[in-house]
Short mmCIF file of C-alpha atoms and ligand atoms in Angstrom, two decimals:
data_model
loop_
_atom_site.label_atom_id
_atom_site.label_comp_id
_atom_site.label_asym_id
_atom_site.label_seq_id
_atom_site.Cartn_x
_atom_site.Cartn_y
_atom_site.Cartn_z
CA UNK A 1 15.15 -19.24 -25.40
CA UNK A 2 18.46 -20.53 -25.76
CA UNK A 3 20.40 -17.85 -27.89
CA UNK A 4 23.33 -19.45 -29.24
CA UNK A 5 26.32 -16.99 -29.33
CA UNK A 6 28.78 -19.48 -30.70
CA UNK A 7 28.22 -18.87 -34.07
CA UNK A 8 29.78 -15.84 -36.80
CA UNK A 9 27.55 -12.93 -35.44
CA UNK A 10 26.10 -13.02 -38.82
CA UNK A 11 24.77 -16.08 -38.14
CA UNK A 12 22.95 -15.01 -35.20
CA UNK A 13 21.80 -12.20 -36.61
CA UNK A 14 20.30 -13.29 -39.62
CA UNK A 15 18.56 -16.66 -37.81
CA UNK A 16 16.92 -13.92 -35.35
CA UNK A 17 15.35 -12.07 -38.32
CA UNK A 18 14.32 -14.73 -39.85
CA UNK A 19 12.33 -16.17 -37.24
CA UNK A 20 10.91 -12.83 -37.00
CA UNK A 21 10.07 -12.46 -40.65
CA UNK A 22 9.45 -16.22 -41.70
CA UNK A 23 11.25 -15.99 -44.38
CA UNK A 24 13.44 -18.97 -45.88
CA UNK A 25 16.61 -16.81 -46.30
CA UNK A 26 18.01 -13.59 -46.09
CA UNK A 27 21.01 -12.01 -47.93
CA UNK A 28 23.40 -10.61 -45.44
CA UNK A 29 23.43 -6.71 -47.40
CA UNK A 30 19.42 -6.59 -47.65
CA UNK A 31 18.49 -3.48 -45.63
CA UNK A 32 15.78 -5.03 -43.44
CA UNK A 33 13.90 -1.72 -42.45
CA UNK A 34 13.61 0.22 -46.36
CA UNK A 35 11.87 -2.86 -47.47
CA UNK A 36 8.91 -2.84 -45.33
CA UNK A 37 9.32 -7.00 -44.27
CA UNK A 38 9.83 -5.91 -40.39
CA UNK A 39 7.14 -3.96 -38.57
CA UNK A 40 6.82 -0.87 -35.93
CA UNK A 41 7.88 -3.43 -32.98
CA UNK A 42 10.66 -4.83 -34.69
CA UNK A 43 13.49 -1.76 -34.23
CA UNK A 44 13.63 -2.23 -30.64
CA UNK A 45 12.98 -6.36 -30.43
CA UNK A 46 16.18 -6.28 -32.69
CA UNK A 47 17.91 -4.13 -29.91
CA UNK A 48 16.61 -6.29 -26.93
CA UNK A 49 17.74 -9.26 -29.08
CA UNK A 50 21.39 -7.65 -29.34
CA UNK A 51 21.92 -6.63 -25.77
CA UNK A 52 20.76 -9.89 -24.57
CA UNK A 53 22.50 -12.69 -27.39
CA UNK A 54 25.76 -10.66 -26.97
CA UNK A 55 25.78 -9.06 -23.51
CA UNK A 56 26.04 -5.42 -25.20
CA UNK A 57 24.15 -2.25 -24.30
CA UNK A 58 22.83 -0.36 -26.61
CA UNK A 59 22.90 3.65 -25.83
CA UNK A 60 21.33 6.66 -27.59
CA UNK A 61 24.83 7.71 -29.38
CA UNK A 62 24.59 3.84 -30.94
CA UNK A 63 20.89 4.64 -32.52
CA UNK A 64 21.73 4.70 -35.82
CA UNK A 65 19.95 3.59 -38.45
CA UNK A 66 22.51 2.59 -40.31
CA UNK A 67 23.58 0.58 -37.38
CA UNK A 68 21.22 -1.88 -38.16
CA UNK A 69 20.49 -1.31 -41.57
CA UNK A 70 21.69 -5.22 -42.91
CA UNK A 71 23.15 -8.54 -41.17
CA UNK A 72 26.39 -7.47 -41.88
CA UNK A 73 26.06 -3.41 -40.45
CA UNK A 74 24.20 -5.08 -37.25
CA UNK A 75 27.26 -7.69 -37.28
CA UNK A 76 29.58 -4.97 -37.56
CA UNK A 77 28.26 -2.74 -34.91
CA UNK A 78 28.04 -6.01 -32.35
CA UNK A 79 31.90 -6.40 -32.85
CA UNK A 80 32.68 -2.65 -32.37
CA UNK A 81 30.25 -2.35 -29.26
CA UNK A 82 32.37 -5.85 -28.00
CA UNK A 83 36.12 -4.74 -29.11
CA UNK A 84 35.00 -1.11 -27.29
CA UNK A 85 33.94 -2.87 -24.32
CA UNK A 86 36.50 -5.84 -23.95
CA UNK A 87 33.42 -8.64 -23.87
CA UNK B 1 -6.55 -13.39 -3.65
CA UNK B 2 -4.05 -13.68 -7.23
CA UNK B 3 -1.63 -16.52 -5.95
CA UNK B 4 -0.26 -18.11 -9.02
CA UNK B 5 2.04 -20.70 -8.72
CA UNK B 6 4.68 -18.40 -11.25
CA UNK B 7 5.12 -15.49 -8.85
CA UNK B 8 7.72 -15.43 -6.15
CA UNK B 9 7.31 -15.37 -2.80
CA UNK B 10 8.25 -11.63 -2.93
CA UNK B 11 5.93 -10.94 -5.48
CA UNK B 12 3.47 -12.76 -3.47
CA UNK B 13 4.15 -10.55 -0.56
CA UNK B 14 4.27 -7.44 -2.05
CA UNK B 15 1.11 -8.12 -3.86
CA UNK B 16 -0.72 -9.00 -0.19
CA UNK B 17 0.66 -5.43 0.89
CA UNK B 18 -0.78 -3.64 -1.95
CA UNK B 19 -4.23 -5.31 -1.79
CA UNK B 20 -4.21 -4.63 2.23
CA UNK B 21 -3.32 -1.01 0.79
CA UNK B 22 -6.05 -0.64 -1.40
CA UNK B 23 -8.86 -1.53 1.01
CA UNK B 24 -7.76 0.43 3.66
CA UNK B 25 -6.72 3.39 1.72
CA UNK B 26 -8.84 3.35 -1.79
CA UNK B 27 -11.91 1.36 -2.18
CA UNK B 28 -13.78 3.29 0.49
CA UNK B 29 -12.82 6.26 -1.26
CA UNK B 30 -12.38 5.61 -4.84
CA UNK B 31 -16.22 6.44 -5.78
CA UNK B 32 -16.18 9.63 -4.17
CA UNK B 33 -12.77 10.84 -6.32
CA UNK B 34 -14.92 9.81 -9.32
CA UNK B 35 -17.57 12.20 -8.44
CA UNK B 36 -15.28 14.73 -7.15
CA UNK B 37 -13.30 14.30 -10.73
CA UNK B 38 -10.03 14.43 -8.93
CA UNK B 39 -8.03 12.08 -6.80
CA UNK B 40 -6.74 14.08 -4.22
CA UNK B 41 -2.77 15.31 -3.97
CA UNK B 42 -3.32 13.64 -0.02
CA UNK B 43 -3.83 10.35 -1.90
CA UNK B 44 -0.97 10.40 -4.51
CA UNK B 45 1.61 11.77 -1.38
CA UNK B 46 0.41 9.15 0.57
CA UNK B 47 1.19 6.41 -2.21
CA UNK B 48 4.57 7.88 -2.34
CA UNK B 49 5.48 7.21 1.13
CA UNK B 50 4.45 3.75 0.73
CA UNK B 51 6.95 3.42 -2.27
CA UNK B 52 4.20 2.68 -4.48
CA UNK B 53 4.55 6.15 -7.31
CA UNK B 54 8.09 5.02 -7.91
CA UNK B 55 8.48 1.26 -7.43
CA UNK B 56 9.83 0.10 -10.82
CA UNK B 57 12.29 3.11 -11.10
CA UNK B 58 15.87 2.00 -10.39
CA UNK B 59 16.80 1.82 -6.78
CA UNK B 60 20.27 3.75 -8.22
CA UNK B 61 18.15 6.69 -8.73
CA UNK B 62 15.81 6.29 -5.20
CA UNK B 63 13.07 4.13 -6.87
CA UNK B 64 12.26 0.48 -5.39
CA UNK B 65 13.85 -1.04 -8.47
CA UNK B 66 11.01 -3.46 -8.46
CA UNK B 67 10.86 -6.27 -11.88
CA UNK B 68 7.45 -5.74 -14.22
CA UNK B 69 6.16 -8.47 -12.54
CA UNK B 70 5.42 -6.16 -9.29
CA UNK B 71 4.27 -3.14 -11.13
CA UNK B 72 2.01 -5.51 -12.55
CA UNK B 73 0.71 -6.22 -9.46
CA UNK B 74 0.51 -3.28 -8.07
CA UNK B 75 -1.54 -2.10 -10.96
CA UNK B 76 -3.92 -5.24 -10.89
CA UNK B 77 -4.85 -4.67 -6.66
CA UNK B 78 -5.00 -0.52 -7.20
CA UNK B 79 -7.12 -1.24 -10.99
CA UNK B 80 -9.96 -3.15 -9.35
CA UNK B 81 -10.80 -0.04 -7.31
CA UNK B 82 -9.78 3.18 -8.76
CA UNK B 83 -8.86 3.37 -12.56
CA UNK B 84 -8.34 6.59 -11.84
CA UNK B 85 -5.41 6.11 -9.36
CA UNK B 86 -3.69 3.69 -11.30
CA UNK B 87 -3.76 6.19 -14.01
CA UNK B 88 -0.91 7.78 -12.01
CA UNK B 89 1.36 4.75 -11.82
CA UNK B 90 0.55 4.50 -15.61
CA UNK B 91 1.83 7.34 -16.70
CA UNK B 92 4.58 8.16 -14.14
CA UNK B 93 6.04 5.25 -15.38
CA UNK B 94 5.62 5.75 -18.61
CA UNK B 95 7.96 8.83 -18.09
CA UNK B 96 9.89 7.48 -15.80
CA UNK B 97 11.19 4.48 -17.75
CA UNK B 98 11.70 6.48 -21.00
CA UNK B 99 14.32 8.69 -19.25
CA UNK B 100 15.65 5.75 -17.65
CA UNK B 101 16.34 3.93 -20.67
CA UNK B 102 17.13 7.15 -22.92
CA UNK B 103 17.71 10.24 -20.89
CA UNK B 104 21.37 11.63 -20.75
CA UNK B 105 22.79 10.68 -16.88
CA UNK B 106 22.19 14.56 -16.18
CA UNK B 107 18.04 14.18 -17.01
CA UNK B 108 18.27 10.91 -14.53
CA UNK B 109 19.78 12.53 -12.01
CA UNK B 110 17.37 15.37 -12.06
CA UNK B 111 14.05 13.67 -12.80
CA UNK B 112 14.31 9.93 -11.59
CA UNK B 113 15.01 10.62 -7.83
CA UNK B 114 11.95 12.85 -7.49
CA UNK B 115 9.41 10.99 -9.28
CA UNK B 116 10.50 8.13 -7.38
CA UNK B 117 9.60 10.12 -3.87
CA UNK B 118 6.31 11.21 -5.79
CA UNK B 119 7.51 14.56 -5.52
CA UNK B 120 7.55 15.23 -9.40
CA UNK B 121 4.74 13.91 -11.17
CA UNK B 122 5.26 13.45 -14.96
CA UNK B 123 3.22 13.02 -18.23
CA UNK B 124 3.16 11.89 -21.07
CA UNK B 125 2.19 14.13 -24.10
CA UNK B 126 1.71 12.24 -27.58
CA UNK B 127 -2.24 12.58 -28.61
CA UNK B 128 -3.17 16.07 -30.23
CA UNK B 129 -6.65 17.13 -31.49
CA UNK B 130 -5.80 15.96 -34.87
CA UNK B 131 -3.72 13.08 -34.39
CA UNK B 132 -4.31 10.09 -32.31
CA UNK B 133 -3.77 6.43 -33.42
CA UNK B 134 -1.12 7.73 -35.84
CA UNK B 135 1.55 9.43 -34.08
CA UNK B 136 4.07 9.59 -37.21
CA UNK B 137 2.04 12.78 -38.09
CA UNK B 138 2.14 14.34 -34.94
CA UNK B 139 2.05 18.32 -35.40
CA UNK B 140 3.85 19.68 -32.47
CA UNK B 141 7.22 21.26 -33.60
CA UNK B 142 10.37 21.95 -32.91
CA UNK B 143 11.98 24.87 -34.39
CA UNK B 144 15.34 25.05 -34.65
CA UNK B 145 16.79 28.89 -32.84
CA UNK B 146 20.49 28.55 -32.54
CA UNK B 147 21.49 25.65 -30.97
CA UNK B 148 17.94 25.54 -28.58
CA UNK B 149 14.25 24.92 -30.36
CA UNK B 150 10.85 26.32 -29.73
CA UNK B 151 8.03 24.05 -28.77
CA UNK B 152 4.94 24.97 -30.41
CA UNK B 153 1.39 22.71 -30.36
CA UNK B 154 -1.51 21.73 -28.55
CA UNK B 155 -2.03 18.03 -26.91
CA UNK B 156 -4.88 16.93 -25.64
CA UNK B 157 -6.63 14.14 -23.52
CA UNK B 158 -3.37 13.85 -21.33
CA UNK B 159 -3.65 12.04 -18.45
CA UNK B 160 -2.57 13.79 -14.94
CA UNK B 161 -1.12 16.72 -16.98
CA UNK B 162 -3.63 18.75 -14.60
CA UNK B 163 -1.42 17.81 -11.72
CA UNK B 164 1.87 17.30 -13.30
CA UNK B 165 5.03 19.09 -12.76
CA UNK B 166 7.14 17.66 -16.16
CA UNK B 167 5.81 16.71 -19.10
CA UNK B 168 7.58 14.28 -21.79
CA UNK B 169 6.36 16.33 -25.18
CA UNK B 170 6.35 14.26 -28.43
CA UNK B 171 6.83 16.45 -31.91
CA UNK B 172 8.87 16.99 -34.93
CA UNK B 173 11.71 19.11 -36.74
CA UNK B 174 10.62 18.80 -40.05
CA UNK B 175 10.36 15.01 -40.35
CA UNK B 176 12.97 14.08 -38.24
CA UNK B 177 10.62 12.88 -34.62
CA UNK B 178 11.58 14.57 -31.19
CA UNK B 179 10.68 14.59 -27.81
CA UNK B 180 11.51 16.77 -24.33
CA UNK B 181 11.11 17.60 -21.03
CA UNK B 182 9.21 20.63 -19.83
CA UNK B 183 8.05 21.55 -16.46
CA UNK B 184 4.61 22.45 -16.55
CA UNK B 185 5.16 26.24 -15.14
CA UNK B 186 7.37 26.67 -18.43
CA UNK B 187 7.07 29.93 -19.94
CA UNK B 188 4.29 29.43 -22.55
CA UNK B 189 2.92 26.25 -21.15
CA UNK B 190 -1.02 26.64 -20.82
CA UNK B 191 -2.90 23.97 -18.97
CA UNK B 192 -6.54 23.78 -19.55
CA UNK B 193 -8.80 20.95 -17.38
CA UNK B 194 -10.88 18.44 -19.29
CA UNK B 195 -13.42 17.37 -16.82
CA UNK B 196 -16.56 14.79 -17.84
CA UNK B 197 -15.03 12.33 -19.43
CA UNK B 198 -16.80 8.56 -19.67
CA UNK B 199 -14.16 7.17 -17.43
CA UNK B 200 -10.71 7.96 -15.59
CA UNK B 201 -12.69 11.10 -14.23
CA UNK B 202 -9.94 11.40 -11.52
CA UNK B 203 -7.01 11.39 -13.49
CA UNK B 204 -6.90 15.17 -14.24
CA UNK B 205 -7.02 14.59 -18.10
CA UNK B 206 -5.58 18.48 -19.93
CA UNK B 207 -5.61 19.93 -23.08
CA UNK B 208 -1.93 21.63 -23.24
CA UNK B 209 -1.35 24.41 -25.22
CA UNK B 210 2.78 25.20 -26.32
CA UNK B 211 3.62 28.43 -27.63
CA UNK B 212 7.16 29.14 -28.45
CA UNK B 213 8.39 27.49 -25.42
CA UNK B 214 12.13 27.59 -25.26
CA UNK B 215 13.83 23.90 -25.23
CA UNK B 216 17.36 23.71 -24.69
CA UNK B 217 19.37 20.57 -26.20
CA UNK B 218 19.47 19.27 -22.51
CA UNK B 219 15.99 19.07 -22.52
CA UNK B 220 15.67 16.89 -25.15
CA UNK B 221 15.07 13.00 -24.84
CA UNK B 222 16.87 10.80 -27.27
CA UNK B 223 17.90 11.47 -31.01
CA UNK B 224 16.27 13.65 -33.35
CA UNK B 225 14.63 11.26 -35.71
CA UNK B 226 14.61 8.51 -33.77
CA UNK B 227 11.99 9.09 -31.25
CA UNK B 228 8.91 7.48 -32.64
CA UNK B 229 10.94 4.49 -33.57
CA UNK B 230 12.71 3.95 -30.09
CA UNK B 231 11.94 6.51 -27.22
CA UNK B 232 7.85 6.61 -27.84
CA UNK B 233 7.53 2.39 -27.78
CA UNK B 234 9.55 2.34 -24.82
CA UNK B 235 7.45 4.80 -22.67
CA UNK B 236 4.13 2.74 -24.59
CA UNK B 237 5.00 -0.64 -23.35
CA UNK B 238 5.01 0.31 -19.89
CA UNK B 239 1.76 2.19 -20.11
CA UNK B 240 0.33 -1.19 -21.92
CA UNK B 241 1.66 -3.49 -19.13
CA UNK B 242 0.12 -1.03 -16.27
CA UNK B 243 -3.39 -0.95 -18.66
CA UNK B 244 -3.40 -4.58 -19.33
CA UNK B 245 -2.99 -5.43 -15.51
CA UNK B 246 -5.19 -2.57 -14.22
CA UNK B 247 -7.48 -4.22 -16.86
CA UNK B 248 -7.23 -7.42 -15.07
CA UNK B 249 -8.17 -5.41 -11.63
CA UNK B 250 -11.13 -4.13 -12.88
CA UNK B 251 -12.11 -7.28 -14.30
CA UNK B 252 -11.48 -9.26 -10.89
CA UNK B 253 -14.10 -5.92 -9.02
CA UNK B 254 -16.57 -7.10 -11.62
CA UNK B 255 -16.40 -10.49 -10.84
CA UNK B 256 -16.59 -9.74 -7.29
CA UNK B 257 -19.80 -7.79 -7.72
CA UNK B 258 -21.61 -9.95 -10.10
CA UNK B 259 -21.33 -12.93 -7.93
CA UNK B 260 -22.03 -11.21 -4.93
CA UNK B 261 -25.22 -9.69 -6.06
CA UNK B 262 -26.15 -13.04 -8.17
CA UNK B 263 -25.85 -15.01 -5.11
CA UNK B 264 -27.96 -12.37 -2.72
CA UNK B 265 -30.65 -11.27 -5.51
CA UNK B 266 -33.68 -13.51 -5.67
CA UNK B 267 -36.04 -14.00 -8.85
CA UNK B 268 -38.74 -16.91 -9.22
CA UNK B 269 -38.30 -18.16 -6.09
CA UNK B 270 -34.21 -18.71 -6.06
CA UNK B 271 -31.01 -16.41 -6.16
CA UNK B 272 -30.37 -15.71 -9.32
CA UNK B 273 -27.06 -17.74 -9.15
CA UNK B 274 -29.12 -20.87 -9.96
CA UNK B 275 -30.46 -19.66 -13.28
CA UNK B 276 -28.07 -21.06 -16.05
CA UNK B 277 -27.65 -17.96 -18.44
CA UNK B 278 -26.30 -16.34 -14.90
CA UNK B 279 -23.89 -19.27 -14.52
CA UNK B 280 -22.79 -18.95 -18.28
CA UNK B 281 -21.69 -15.15 -17.98
CA UNK B 282 -20.26 -16.05 -14.20
CA UNK B 283 -17.88 -18.91 -15.84
CA UNK B 284 -16.65 -16.82 -19.06
CA UNK B 285 -15.83 -13.76 -16.86
CA UNK B 286 -13.96 -15.66 -14.52
CA UNK B 287 -12.13 -17.68 -17.67
CA UNK B 288 -11.35 -14.89 -19.34
CA UNK B 289 -10.08 -13.22 -16.15
CA UNK B 290 -7.63 -16.40 -15.84
CA UNK B 291 -6.50 -16.09 -19.37
CA UNK B 292 -5.87 -12.38 -19.09
CA UNK B 293 -3.74 -12.67 -16.08
CA UNK B 294 -2.09 -15.67 -17.81
CA UNK B 295 -1.22 -13.06 -20.82
CA UNK B 296 0.06 -10.39 -18.76
CA UNK B 297 2.19 -12.57 -16.16
CA UNK B 298 3.63 -14.29 -19.50
CA UNK B 299 4.63 -10.77 -20.83
CA UNK B 300 5.86 -9.39 -17.74
CA UNK B 301 8.18 -12.10 -17.03
CA UNK B 302 9.44 -12.23 -20.34
CA UNK B 303 9.94 -8.31 -19.99
CA UNK B 304 12.17 -9.15 -16.74
CA UNK B 305 13.85 -11.57 -18.53
CA UNK B 306 15.09 -8.66 -21.23
CA UNK B 307 13.13 -11.18 -24.29
CA UNK B 308 12.80 -9.62 -27.54
CA UNK B 309 9.07 -10.73 -28.00
CA UNK B 310 8.21 -8.94 -24.54
CA UNK B 311 7.02 -6.16 -26.41
CA UNK B 312 4.66 -8.02 -28.54
CA UNK B 313 3.24 -10.37 -25.90
CA UNK B 314 2.61 -7.18 -24.03
CA UNK B 315 0.48 -5.99 -26.40
CA UNK B 316 -1.10 -9.14 -26.61
CA UNK B 317 -2.11 -9.01 -23.04
CA UNK B 318 -3.34 -5.44 -23.17
CA UNK B 319 -5.30 -6.55 -26.19
CA UNK B 320 -7.05 -9.39 -24.33
CA UNK B 321 -7.02 -8.16 -21.17
CA UNK B 322 -8.58 -4.64 -22.10
CA UNK B 323 -11.53 -6.19 -24.17
CA UNK B 324 -12.51 -8.94 -21.99
CA UNK B 325 -12.61 -6.17 -19.19
CA UNK B 326 -15.26 -4.40 -21.45
CA UNK B 327 -17.18 -7.62 -21.41
CA UNK B 328 -17.04 -8.35 -17.95
CA UNK B 329 -17.92 -4.97 -17.00
CA UNK B 330 -20.93 -5.38 -19.44
CA UNK B 331 -21.91 -8.48 -18.31
CA UNK B 332 -21.70 -7.07 -14.42
CA UNK B 333 -24.26 -4.65 -15.51
CA UNK B 334 -26.28 -7.99 -17.53
CA UNK B 335 -26.16 -9.70 -14.07
CA UNK B 336 -27.29 -6.79 -12.27
CA UNK B 337 -30.75 -5.73 -14.32
CA UNK B 338 -31.51 -1.80 -13.51
CA UNK B 339 -29.30 -1.91 -10.13
CA UNK B 340 -26.17 -2.22 -12.44
CA UNK B 341 -27.46 1.03 -14.53
CA UNK B 342 -27.09 3.77 -11.77
CA UNK B 343 -23.95 5.24 -10.17
CA UNK B 344 -24.97 4.53 -6.68
CA UNK B 345 -23.45 1.04 -7.46
CA UNK B 346 -19.98 0.72 -8.89
CA UNK B 347 -20.41 -1.74 -11.37
CA UNK B 348 -21.34 1.29 -13.76
CA UNK B 349 -18.02 3.35 -12.64
CA UNK B 350 -16.49 -0.16 -13.95
CA UNK B 351 -18.40 -0.21 -16.97
CA UNK B 352 -17.28 3.30 -17.95
CA UNK B 353 -13.42 2.59 -17.16
CA UNK B 354 -13.12 -0.32 -18.85
CA UNK B 355 -14.38 1.12 -22.02
CA UNK B 356 -11.31 3.30 -21.85
CA UNK B 357 -8.91 0.65 -21.49
CA UNK B 358 -9.42 -0.40 -25.38
CA UNK B 359 -8.54 3.01 -26.31
CA UNK B 360 -5.48 4.35 -24.59
CA UNK B 361 -1.78 2.91 -25.05
CA UNK B 362 -2.38 2.37 -28.69
CA UNK B 363 -6.62 1.58 -29.67
CA UNK B 364 -7.17 -1.91 -30.14
CA UNK B 365 -8.41 -1.34 -33.78
CA UNK B 366 -4.64 -0.45 -33.88
CA UNK B 367 -2.94 -3.12 -31.39
CA UNK B 368 -4.94 -5.69 -34.24
CA UNK B 369 -3.29 -3.87 -37.03
CA UNK B 370 0.09 -4.73 -35.83
CA UNK B 371 -0.43 -8.01 -34.58
CA UNK B 372 -2.34 -9.27 -37.45
CA UNK B 373 0.68 -8.06 -39.59
CA UNK B 374 2.94 -9.43 -37.27
CA UNK B 375 0.88 -12.96 -36.65
CA UNK B 376 0.21 -13.45 -40.23
CA UNK B 377 4.58 -13.51 -40.90
CA UNK B 378 4.71 -15.66 -37.72
CA UNK B 379 2.35 -18.42 -38.69
CA UNK B 380 2.27 -18.88 -42.40
CA UNK B 381 4.13 -21.64 -44.07
CA UNK B 382 7.54 -21.83 -44.73
CA UNK B 383 7.44 -23.54 -48.49
C1 LIG C 401 -9.14 8.68 -20.41
C2 LIG C 401 -7.71 8.85 -21.57
C3 LIG C 401 -6.57 8.92 -20.93
C4 LIG C 401 -5.87 9.61 -22.63
N1 LIG C 401 -4.47 9.54 -21.73
C5 LIG C 401 -3.61 10.30 -22.96
C6 LIG C 401 -2.35 10.12 -22.28
O1 LIG C 401 -1.93 10.16 -20.99
N2 LIG C 401 -0.73 10.65 -23.15
C7 LIG C 401 -1.23 10.80 -24.90
O2 LIG C 401 -1.05 11.07 -25.14
N3 LIG C 401 -3.02 10.30 -24.79
C8 LIG C 401 -3.53 10.13 -24.11
N4 LIG C 401 -5.19 9.76 -24.59
C9 LIG C 401 -5.30 9.36 -26.05
C10 LIG C 401 -5.32 7.99 -26.45
O3 LIG C 401 -3.80 7.55 -26.37
C11 LIG C 401 -6.06 8.59 -27.59
O4 LIG C 401 -7.55 8.38 -28.09
C12 LIG C 401 -5.62 7.40 -28.81
O5 LIG C 401 -4.29 6.94 -29.02
C13 LIG C 401 -6.69 6.99 -30.07
O6 LIG C 401 -6.45 8.39 -30.64
P1 LIG C 401 -8.00 9.16 -31.21
O7 LIG C 401 -8.61 9.73 -29.88
O8 LIG C 401 -7.37 10.43 -31.78
O9 LIG C 401 -8.06 8.04 -32.18
P2 LIG C 401 -8.35 7.70 -33.59
O10 LIG C 401 -7.49 7.70 -33.86
O11 LIG C 401 -8.64 9.30 -34.28
O12 LIG C 401 -9.19 6.90 -34.09
C14 LIG C 401 -10.75 6.72 -33.92
C15 LIG C 401 -11.17 5.52 -34.06
O13 LIG C 401 -11.04 4.83 -35.35
C16 LIG C 401 -9.82 3.72 -35.23
N5 LIG C 401 -8.54 3.87 -36.18
C17 LIG C 401 -7.78 4.80 -36.20
N6 LIG C 401 -6.88 3.75 -37.32
C18 LIG C 401 -7.31 2.97 -37.31
C19 LIG C 401 -6.34 2.06 -38.60
N7 LIG C 401 -5.99 1.94 -39.16
N8 LIG C 401 -7.07 0.97 -38.40
C20 LIG C 401 -8.67 0.26 -37.98
N9 LIG C 401 -8.71 1.50 -36.83
C21 LIG C 401 -8.32 2.72 -37.13
C22 LIG C 401 -9.67 3.53 -33.96
O14 LIG C 401 -9.39 2.30 -33.36
C23 LIG C 401 -10.77 4.43 -33.62
O15 LIG C 401 -11.69 3.41 -33.00
C24 LIG C 401 -5.82 9.52 -23.68
C25 LIG C 401 -7.54 8.96 -24.27
C26 LIG C 401 -8.58 8.98 -23.08
C27 LIG C 401 -9.54 8.83 -23.30
#
């Protein structure tokens, strides 16, 4: 799998979610966990994807559902993480 | 010999070492451990000295730093000879990898090093008398008391808990899922051995009772509320890696037993191998073994590459490999007739253990529930 991170994090994250749930489109403020569109594995799959795609390490302190609620909050989380580690 | 072209030279060499070890130190004794209903502690200590008990634990904590494929190969090699001993690698790894991923730095230092050396054995305590598949409904409670908690509840069918030094226990504080590490000799812990299981007879299954056990914040693993979503799946994932590969080992043992018997046993004036129906059984067994190995390898390689779909691939591998091993064990008994139905022959033990593989680390019906939902989404055509 080639992971394209040159685009905005939103685009990369949205594409991963769209591929996983096979939806035609997804609003960046749509709550992906509340609406039941993802299965029980998805929380870890998304975390693994973010670690690989953005070269970050998700720690226990980062685990807050608010961070991964929507495409926009996830992108913000990635940017904060990258900022903090100077990536 | 499992000599797949996708294995590295190092993985092939490790697998060879595992097979040689099993041949000398496991195969000749495994049947007795099953009959006596306990793998001797000395056997576990010897495995630990060889680096097998903590192989996958990171090197910085004294482990072997193995990749998932190598850990899988260990389970294939040992799974062919003793499902009970292999169960130790399963649960030790479930606990160690959970601590390695989500434990605090203090917990890693305190537990991973002795676990890597086999000086501390860990058990994964999730299932309860009233709660099996539906883990969201666990009834074990963590009741706040100042900054600490009191742990109360009962866990059942916990592999190696009769021998373990620590338990990774899952429960809830109101609706928030929680987990902690508790030593087996802590005040308020009672361990009641369970004997006469169908399979895994040597794996020290027990019931655990926790009564007002004091849990401090430093004993907790993971953040309250996120334990079922993040902490438990991580341990269960490595449990499935182990179970999937160990099923393929058991499958191989069945193929070897059935082939040997069918080549020697004569009926109607010729070896039963010459009869079409026996050939059909063996053909299906071997083709399914290869398919199971491929799924195990694909999932483990994905895990080593930290791919997001590794967990799903391992679910598929566990689902397929356990079912295939069960079919292979049943077919082995069929090919052996009455001889396969007596405990003097290991086929009967394989049959008993293969059934267990379809139940542990998520029953196959529960895996169908998860995978079926995921596949329906993934493969529906976009309008
Ligand atoms: C040898 C052995 C070792 C074990 N070791 C451990 C251990 O170390 N730690 C631990 O925590 N647990 C352990 N377990 C327990 C094991 O994880 C559970 O047995 C398993 O999760 C299933 O739970 P259950 O037995 O309560 O069955 P139940 O959940 O009561 O299920 C009974 C049947 O109903 C089916 N079923 C349930 N829900 C559904 C559904 N939604 N759709 C379709 N079918 C469904 C199941 O597939 C099963 O066939 C062990 C069990 C065995 C046999």
